[in-house]
XYZ file of C-alpha atoms in Angstrom:
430
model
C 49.088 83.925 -23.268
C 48.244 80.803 -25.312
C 49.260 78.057 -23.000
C 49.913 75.040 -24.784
C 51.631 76.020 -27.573
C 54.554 78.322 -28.694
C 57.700 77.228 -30.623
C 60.771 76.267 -28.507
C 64.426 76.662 -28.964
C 67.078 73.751 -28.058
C 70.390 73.432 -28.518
C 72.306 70.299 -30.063
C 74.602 68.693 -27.613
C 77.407 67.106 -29.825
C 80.387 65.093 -28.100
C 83.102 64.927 -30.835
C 85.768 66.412 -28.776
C 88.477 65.610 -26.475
C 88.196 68.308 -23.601
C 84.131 68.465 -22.653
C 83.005 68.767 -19.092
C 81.295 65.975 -17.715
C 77.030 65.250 -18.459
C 76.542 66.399 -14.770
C 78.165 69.856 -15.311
C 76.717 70.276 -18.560
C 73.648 69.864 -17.048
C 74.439 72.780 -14.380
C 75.302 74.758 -17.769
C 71.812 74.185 -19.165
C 70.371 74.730 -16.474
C 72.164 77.965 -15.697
C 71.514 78.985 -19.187
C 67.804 78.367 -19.313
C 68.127 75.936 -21.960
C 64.778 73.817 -22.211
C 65.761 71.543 -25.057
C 68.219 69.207 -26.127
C 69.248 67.149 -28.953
C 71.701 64.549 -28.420
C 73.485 61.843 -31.332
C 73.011 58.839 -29.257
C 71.848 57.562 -26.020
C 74.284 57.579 -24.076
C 73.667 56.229 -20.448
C 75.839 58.907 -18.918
C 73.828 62.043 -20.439
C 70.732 60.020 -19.938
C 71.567 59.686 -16.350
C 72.672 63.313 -15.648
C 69.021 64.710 -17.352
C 67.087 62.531 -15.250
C 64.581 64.738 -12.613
C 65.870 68.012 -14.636
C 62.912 68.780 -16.096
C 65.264 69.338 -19.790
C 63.822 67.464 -22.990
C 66.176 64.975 -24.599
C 65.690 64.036 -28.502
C 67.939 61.390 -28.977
C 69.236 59.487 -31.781
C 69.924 56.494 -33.317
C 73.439 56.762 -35.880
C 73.334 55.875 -39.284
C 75.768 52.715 -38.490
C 73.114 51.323 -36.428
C 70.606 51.759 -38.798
C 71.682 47.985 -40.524
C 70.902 46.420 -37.013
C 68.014 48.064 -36.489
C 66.379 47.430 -39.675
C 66.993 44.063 -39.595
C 65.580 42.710 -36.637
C 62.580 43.766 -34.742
C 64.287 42.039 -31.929
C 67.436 44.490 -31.690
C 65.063 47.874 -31.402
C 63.158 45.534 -28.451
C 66.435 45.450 -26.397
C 67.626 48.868 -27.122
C 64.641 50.180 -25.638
C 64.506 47.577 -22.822
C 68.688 48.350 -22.163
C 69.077 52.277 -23.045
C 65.913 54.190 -23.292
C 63.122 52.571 -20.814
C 65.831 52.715 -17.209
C 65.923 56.220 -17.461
C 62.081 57.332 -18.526
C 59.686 58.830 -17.899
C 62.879 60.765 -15.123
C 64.666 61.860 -17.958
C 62.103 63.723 -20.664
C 62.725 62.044 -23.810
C 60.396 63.244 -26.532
C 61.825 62.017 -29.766
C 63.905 59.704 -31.493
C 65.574 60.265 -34.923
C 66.895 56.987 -36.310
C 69.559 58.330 -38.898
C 71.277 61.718 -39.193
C 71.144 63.377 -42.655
C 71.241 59.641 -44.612
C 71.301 61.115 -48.210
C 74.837 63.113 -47.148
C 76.316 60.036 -46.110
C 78.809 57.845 -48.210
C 77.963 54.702 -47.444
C 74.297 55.394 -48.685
C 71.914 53.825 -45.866
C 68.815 55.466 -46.999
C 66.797 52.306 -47.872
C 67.278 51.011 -44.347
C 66.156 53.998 -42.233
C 61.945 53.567 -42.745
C 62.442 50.074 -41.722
C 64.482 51.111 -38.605
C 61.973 53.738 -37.855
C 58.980 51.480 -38.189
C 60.617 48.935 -35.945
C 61.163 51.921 -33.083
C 57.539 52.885 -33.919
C 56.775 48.762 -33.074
C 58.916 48.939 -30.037
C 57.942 51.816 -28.327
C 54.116 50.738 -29.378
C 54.880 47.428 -27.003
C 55.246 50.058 -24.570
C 52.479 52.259 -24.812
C 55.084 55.353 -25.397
C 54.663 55.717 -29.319
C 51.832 58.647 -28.841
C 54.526 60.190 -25.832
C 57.799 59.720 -27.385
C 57.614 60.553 -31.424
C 60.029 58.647 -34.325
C 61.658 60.701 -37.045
C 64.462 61.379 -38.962
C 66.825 64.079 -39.944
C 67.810 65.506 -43.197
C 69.938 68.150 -45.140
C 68.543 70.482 -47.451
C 70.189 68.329 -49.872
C 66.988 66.526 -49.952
C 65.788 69.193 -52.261
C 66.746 69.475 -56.111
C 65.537 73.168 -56.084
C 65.106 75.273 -53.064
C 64.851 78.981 -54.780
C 62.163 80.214 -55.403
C 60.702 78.767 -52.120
C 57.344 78.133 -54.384
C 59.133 75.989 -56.672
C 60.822 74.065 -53.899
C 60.985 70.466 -55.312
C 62.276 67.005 -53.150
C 65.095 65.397 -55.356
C 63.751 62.421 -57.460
C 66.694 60.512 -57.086
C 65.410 59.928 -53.243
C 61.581 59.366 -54.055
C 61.883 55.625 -53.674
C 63.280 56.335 -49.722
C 61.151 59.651 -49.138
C 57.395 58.981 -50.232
C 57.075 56.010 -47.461
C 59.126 57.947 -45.148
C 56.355 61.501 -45.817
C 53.888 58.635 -45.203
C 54.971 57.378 -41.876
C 55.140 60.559 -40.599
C 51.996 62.104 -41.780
C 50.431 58.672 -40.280
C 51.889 59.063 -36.394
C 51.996 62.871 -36.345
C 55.683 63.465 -36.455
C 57.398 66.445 -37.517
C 59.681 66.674 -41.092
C 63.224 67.195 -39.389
C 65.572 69.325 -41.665
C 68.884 70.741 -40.703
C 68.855 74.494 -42.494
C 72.017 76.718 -42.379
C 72.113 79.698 -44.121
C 76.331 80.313 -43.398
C 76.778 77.584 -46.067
C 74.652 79.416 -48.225
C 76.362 82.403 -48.463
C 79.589 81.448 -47.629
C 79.423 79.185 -51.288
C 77.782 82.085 -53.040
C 78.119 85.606 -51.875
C 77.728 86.978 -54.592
C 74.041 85.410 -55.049
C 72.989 85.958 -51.227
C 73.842 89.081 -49.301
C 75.591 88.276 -45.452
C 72.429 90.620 -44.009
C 69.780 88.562 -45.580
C 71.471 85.293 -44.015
C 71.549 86.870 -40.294
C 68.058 88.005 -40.362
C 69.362 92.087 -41.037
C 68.349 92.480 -44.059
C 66.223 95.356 -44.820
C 65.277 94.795 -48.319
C 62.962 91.934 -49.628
C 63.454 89.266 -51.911
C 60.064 88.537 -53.571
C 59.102 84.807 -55.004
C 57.736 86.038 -58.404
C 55.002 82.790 -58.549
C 53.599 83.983 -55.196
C 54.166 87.449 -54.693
C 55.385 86.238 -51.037
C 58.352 88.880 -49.934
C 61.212 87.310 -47.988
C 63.652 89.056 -45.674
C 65.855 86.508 -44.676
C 67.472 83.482 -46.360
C 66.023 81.043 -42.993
C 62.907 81.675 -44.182
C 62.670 81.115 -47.834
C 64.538 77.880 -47.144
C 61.596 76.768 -44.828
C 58.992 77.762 -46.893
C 61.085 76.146 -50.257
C 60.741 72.522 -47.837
C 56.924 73.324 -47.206
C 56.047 73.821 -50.923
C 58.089 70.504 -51.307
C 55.696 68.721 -48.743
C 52.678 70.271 -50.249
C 53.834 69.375 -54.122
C 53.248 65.492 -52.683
C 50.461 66.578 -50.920
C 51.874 66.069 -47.548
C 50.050 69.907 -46.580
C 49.824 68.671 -42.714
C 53.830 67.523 -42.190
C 55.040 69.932 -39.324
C 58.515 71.229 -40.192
C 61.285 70.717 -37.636
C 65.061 72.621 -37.388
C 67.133 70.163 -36.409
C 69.794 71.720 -36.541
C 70.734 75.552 -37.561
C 73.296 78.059 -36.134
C 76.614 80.107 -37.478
C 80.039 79.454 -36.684
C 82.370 81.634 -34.352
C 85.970 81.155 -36.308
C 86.694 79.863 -39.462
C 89.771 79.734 -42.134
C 90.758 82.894 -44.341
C 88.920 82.308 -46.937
C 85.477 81.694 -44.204
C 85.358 85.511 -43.469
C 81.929 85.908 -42.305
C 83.144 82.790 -39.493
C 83.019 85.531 -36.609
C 81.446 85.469 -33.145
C 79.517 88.720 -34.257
C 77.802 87.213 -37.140
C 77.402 83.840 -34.811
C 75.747 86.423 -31.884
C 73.876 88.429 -34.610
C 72.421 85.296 -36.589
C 71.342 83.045 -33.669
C 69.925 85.969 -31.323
C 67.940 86.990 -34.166
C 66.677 83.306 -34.893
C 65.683 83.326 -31.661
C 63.786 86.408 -31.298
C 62.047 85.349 -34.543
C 60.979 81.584 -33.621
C 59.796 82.759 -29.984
C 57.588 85.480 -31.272
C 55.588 82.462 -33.072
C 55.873 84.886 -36.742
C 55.943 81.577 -38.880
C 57.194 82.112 -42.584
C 55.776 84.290 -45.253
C 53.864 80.965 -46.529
C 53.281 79.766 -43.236
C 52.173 83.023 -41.182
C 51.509 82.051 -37.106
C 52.828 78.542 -37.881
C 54.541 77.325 -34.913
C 58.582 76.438 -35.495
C 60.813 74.750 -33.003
C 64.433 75.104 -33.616
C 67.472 73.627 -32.369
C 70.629 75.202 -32.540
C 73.907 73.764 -33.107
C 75.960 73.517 -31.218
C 76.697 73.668 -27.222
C 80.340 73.199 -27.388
C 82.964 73.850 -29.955
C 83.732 70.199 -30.606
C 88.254 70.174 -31.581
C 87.489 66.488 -33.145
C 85.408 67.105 -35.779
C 87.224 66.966 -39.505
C 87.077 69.560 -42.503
C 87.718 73.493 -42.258
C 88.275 75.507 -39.275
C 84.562 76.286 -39.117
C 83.569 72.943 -38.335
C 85.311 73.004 -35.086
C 84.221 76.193 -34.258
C 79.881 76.385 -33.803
C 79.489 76.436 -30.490
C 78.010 78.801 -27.772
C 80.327 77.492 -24.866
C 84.210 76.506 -25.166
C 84.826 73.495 -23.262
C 85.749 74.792 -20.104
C 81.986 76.005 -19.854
C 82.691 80.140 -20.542
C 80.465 81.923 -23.413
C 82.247 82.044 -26.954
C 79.597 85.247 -26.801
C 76.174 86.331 -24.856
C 72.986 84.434 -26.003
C 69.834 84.565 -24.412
C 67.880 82.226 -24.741
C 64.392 83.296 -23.900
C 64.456 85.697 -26.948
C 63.355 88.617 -24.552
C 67.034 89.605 -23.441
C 67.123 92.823 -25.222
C 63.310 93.526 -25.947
C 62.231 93.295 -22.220
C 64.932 95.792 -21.048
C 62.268 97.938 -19.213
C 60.090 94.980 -17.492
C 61.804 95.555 -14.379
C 59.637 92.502 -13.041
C 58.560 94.505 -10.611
C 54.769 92.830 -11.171
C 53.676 96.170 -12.892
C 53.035 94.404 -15.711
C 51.694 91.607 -14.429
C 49.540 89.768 -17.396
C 53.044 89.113 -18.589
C 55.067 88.061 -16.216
C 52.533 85.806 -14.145
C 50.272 82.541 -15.231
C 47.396 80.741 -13.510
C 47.007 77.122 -13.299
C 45.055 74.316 -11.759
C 46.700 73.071 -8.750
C 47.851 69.458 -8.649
C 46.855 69.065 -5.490
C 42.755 69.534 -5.804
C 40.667 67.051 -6.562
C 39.192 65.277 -9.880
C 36.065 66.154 -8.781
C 36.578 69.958 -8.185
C 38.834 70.769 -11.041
C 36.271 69.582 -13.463
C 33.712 71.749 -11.654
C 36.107 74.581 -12.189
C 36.760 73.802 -15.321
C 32.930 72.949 -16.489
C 32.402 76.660 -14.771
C 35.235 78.892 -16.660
C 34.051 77.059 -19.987
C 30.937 78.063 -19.168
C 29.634 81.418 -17.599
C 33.541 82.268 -17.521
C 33.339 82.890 -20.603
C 36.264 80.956 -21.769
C 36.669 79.645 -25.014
C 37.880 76.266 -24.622
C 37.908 74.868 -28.148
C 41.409 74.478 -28.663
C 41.384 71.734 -25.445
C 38.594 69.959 -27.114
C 40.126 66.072 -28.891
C 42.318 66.721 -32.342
C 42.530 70.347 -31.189
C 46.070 71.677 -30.686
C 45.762 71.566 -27.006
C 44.079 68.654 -26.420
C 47.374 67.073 -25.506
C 48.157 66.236 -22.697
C 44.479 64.565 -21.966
C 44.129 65.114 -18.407
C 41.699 67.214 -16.701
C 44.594 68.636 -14.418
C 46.238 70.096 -17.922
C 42.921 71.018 -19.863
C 41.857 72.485 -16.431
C 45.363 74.628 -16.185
C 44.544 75.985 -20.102
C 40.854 76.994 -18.878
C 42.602 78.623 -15.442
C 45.178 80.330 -17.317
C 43.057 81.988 -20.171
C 40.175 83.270 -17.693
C 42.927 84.844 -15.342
C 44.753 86.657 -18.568
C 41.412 87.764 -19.951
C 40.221 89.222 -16.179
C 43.152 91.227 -14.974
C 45.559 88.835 -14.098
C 44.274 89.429 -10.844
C 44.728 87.231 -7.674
C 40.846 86.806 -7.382
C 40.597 85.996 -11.109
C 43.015 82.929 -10.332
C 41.693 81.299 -7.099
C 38.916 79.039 -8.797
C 37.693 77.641 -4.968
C 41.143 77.933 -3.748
C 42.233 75.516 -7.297
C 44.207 77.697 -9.038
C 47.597 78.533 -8.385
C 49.811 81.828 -9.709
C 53.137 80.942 -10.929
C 55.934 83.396 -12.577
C 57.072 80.661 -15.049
C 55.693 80.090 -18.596
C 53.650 76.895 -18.527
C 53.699 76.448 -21.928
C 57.366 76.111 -21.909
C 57.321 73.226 -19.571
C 54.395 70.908 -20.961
């Protein structure tokens, strides 16, 4: 029941296509579907609108052929924010913004200009007090590696050091994440004869061991993490949180895209899900938190190349499933929690109340760090959930891990009448 933390799984909201429901019935989707997390390509005012007072966290982006403009002028970023991002905050939850998508893939080569647009955000959104609320990044293909296999000798390509090393910098210096779009389908689609179709849906049963580490591997997701954090740490960047943009499998492809089947799209991204939700990190990176976005919501009929491309989605445009996904990753493992309250550790939280005073939610919380025995390191500043620093939060985290650690019992959650039992994971929504 750790409170704070947890890795989450979004979904990528792409628009390329003719035939897609409006942003205000795509937000009745997400909602419907549980879905938590969204990336979007732009920000556009309609799906900005639509998200407002949903409680749903937007990332959204700034496109490569805005990158020129926004590198150029401080004075550009300033009314971008002012015009398309600051109307609609804090109602709709925007958490990041990645200026450029995938830059080194891209023909007209726009790489030099993307640290400059990204340190003008970082200046904009500092003018606003929202750079430590709202965090700048950018996305990339695993194309930013020369060598991915073995994931110890995972190496960034040279031929992008001039654009990378002061891009690992900024991030390392404001916190934010390394953003990497990772799909195994390519993988084995261009080379089935080197990678087996069970190791890239997460069924594998045999292990693929890195021989300079000894570190065994049973899926193709994770080596390809791991081969971007041994990247990060061969600069020295050991501290650079990894971030899946984008990942998923597609549901129809063209004859010679066999594997292109809403099975294999079911199989792979309901066992990514299970595997990122139960927090098991990488074989190099054991525990280590990993939040996930999977592409895409709709099949999108615009997009160019094979029949694949149009063809990754987990809704058709008229809102039914291409196949079941749940999102939660406990769809088929919590078959037998009836939520009957049984089991109630599980399926019940305790936290402060928003409604009792300063005063008598630090009293609480002084008393369940205290003689409560709680330990409350990980709310104490730098620590993982020291964020957000508010007594109400830090007072919710003290609540939550007495009541877990007594019973889950009602009297183990009243705290003078200031704590308050709720059947929703807390952690999900900070």
């Amino acid at each position: 029941a750790d409170f704070c933390s947890g890795s989450i799984v979004g979904v990528c909201y792409g628009r390329n296509a003719d035939d897609l429901p409006t942003p205000d019935k795509v937000v009745k989707l997400v909602q419907l579907h549980k879905i938590k997390y969204l990336r979007i390509y732009d920000s556009n005012i309609q799906v900005l609108k639509a998200f407002a007072n949903t409680g749903v966290e937007l990332m959204v982006g700034v496109p490569n052929s805005d990158l020129l403009a926004f590198s150029q002028f401080q004075s550009n970023v300033d009314s971008w924010l002012k015009n398309s991002i600051l109307p609609y905050y804090p109602a709709t939850k925007i958490t990041y913004i990645t200026v450029g998508l995938e830059v080194t893939e891209s023909p007209d080569n726009a790489t030099s200009l993307v640290v400059p647009a990204m340190q003008n955000v970082l200046t904009a959104l500092k003018k606003v007090g929202l750079h430590k609320r709202i965090k700048v990044s950018s996305t990339h293909s695993l194309g930013v590696l020369s060598r991915s296999f073995p994931p110890s000798a995972g190496a960034f390509n040279s031929s992008h050091a001039f654009f990378l090393k002061p891009m690992l910098e900024f991030l390392a210096e404001n916190h934010s994440p390394f953003m990497i779009d990772l799909y195994p389908y390519y993988a084995y689609r261009d080379s089935p004869s080197n990678v087996s179709l069970d190791y890239a849906l997460f069924e594998s049963s045999s292990e693929v061991i890195d021989p300079n580490t000894g570190l065994l591997y049973t899926n193709m997701f994770d080596a390809q993490i791991d081969a971007l954090y041994f990247s990060l740490m061969a600069l020295n960047f050991r501290t650079t949180r990894v971030m899946v943009t984008e990942t998923g499998w597609p549901s129809k492809g063209s004859p010679k895209e066999k594997a292109a089947t809403p099975d294999n799209a079911q199989t792979y991204n309901a066992n990514l899900i299970h595997h990122v939700i139960n927090d098991s990190g990488t074989p190099a990176k054991p525990g280590e938190e990993l939040d996930v976005y999977i592409f895409s919501l709709f099949n999108e009929n615009r997009k160019p190349g094979l029949e694949s491309e149009r063809n990754w989605g987990l809704f058709y445009p008229d809102q039914t499933s291409v196949y079941n996904l749940d999102f939660t990753g406990k769809g088929i493992v919590d078959v037998t929690n009836s939520g009957n309250g049984t089991n109630s550790n599980v399926t019940t939280w305790c936290i402060a109340s928003s409604k009792a005073s300063e005063a008598d939610l630090q009293n609480a919380l002084d008393w369940a760090c205290g003689p409560g025995n709680v330990d409350c390191s990980p709310i104490q500043p730098s620590q993982p959930c020291f964020e957000p620093d508010n007594t109400l939060s830090h007072a919710s985290f003290a609540f939550n891990s007495y009541y877990q650690q007594n019973g889950a019992t009602d009297v183990a959650c009243s705290f003078g009448g200031n704590g308050v039992k709720v059947d929703k994971d807390p952690s999900k929504s900070i």
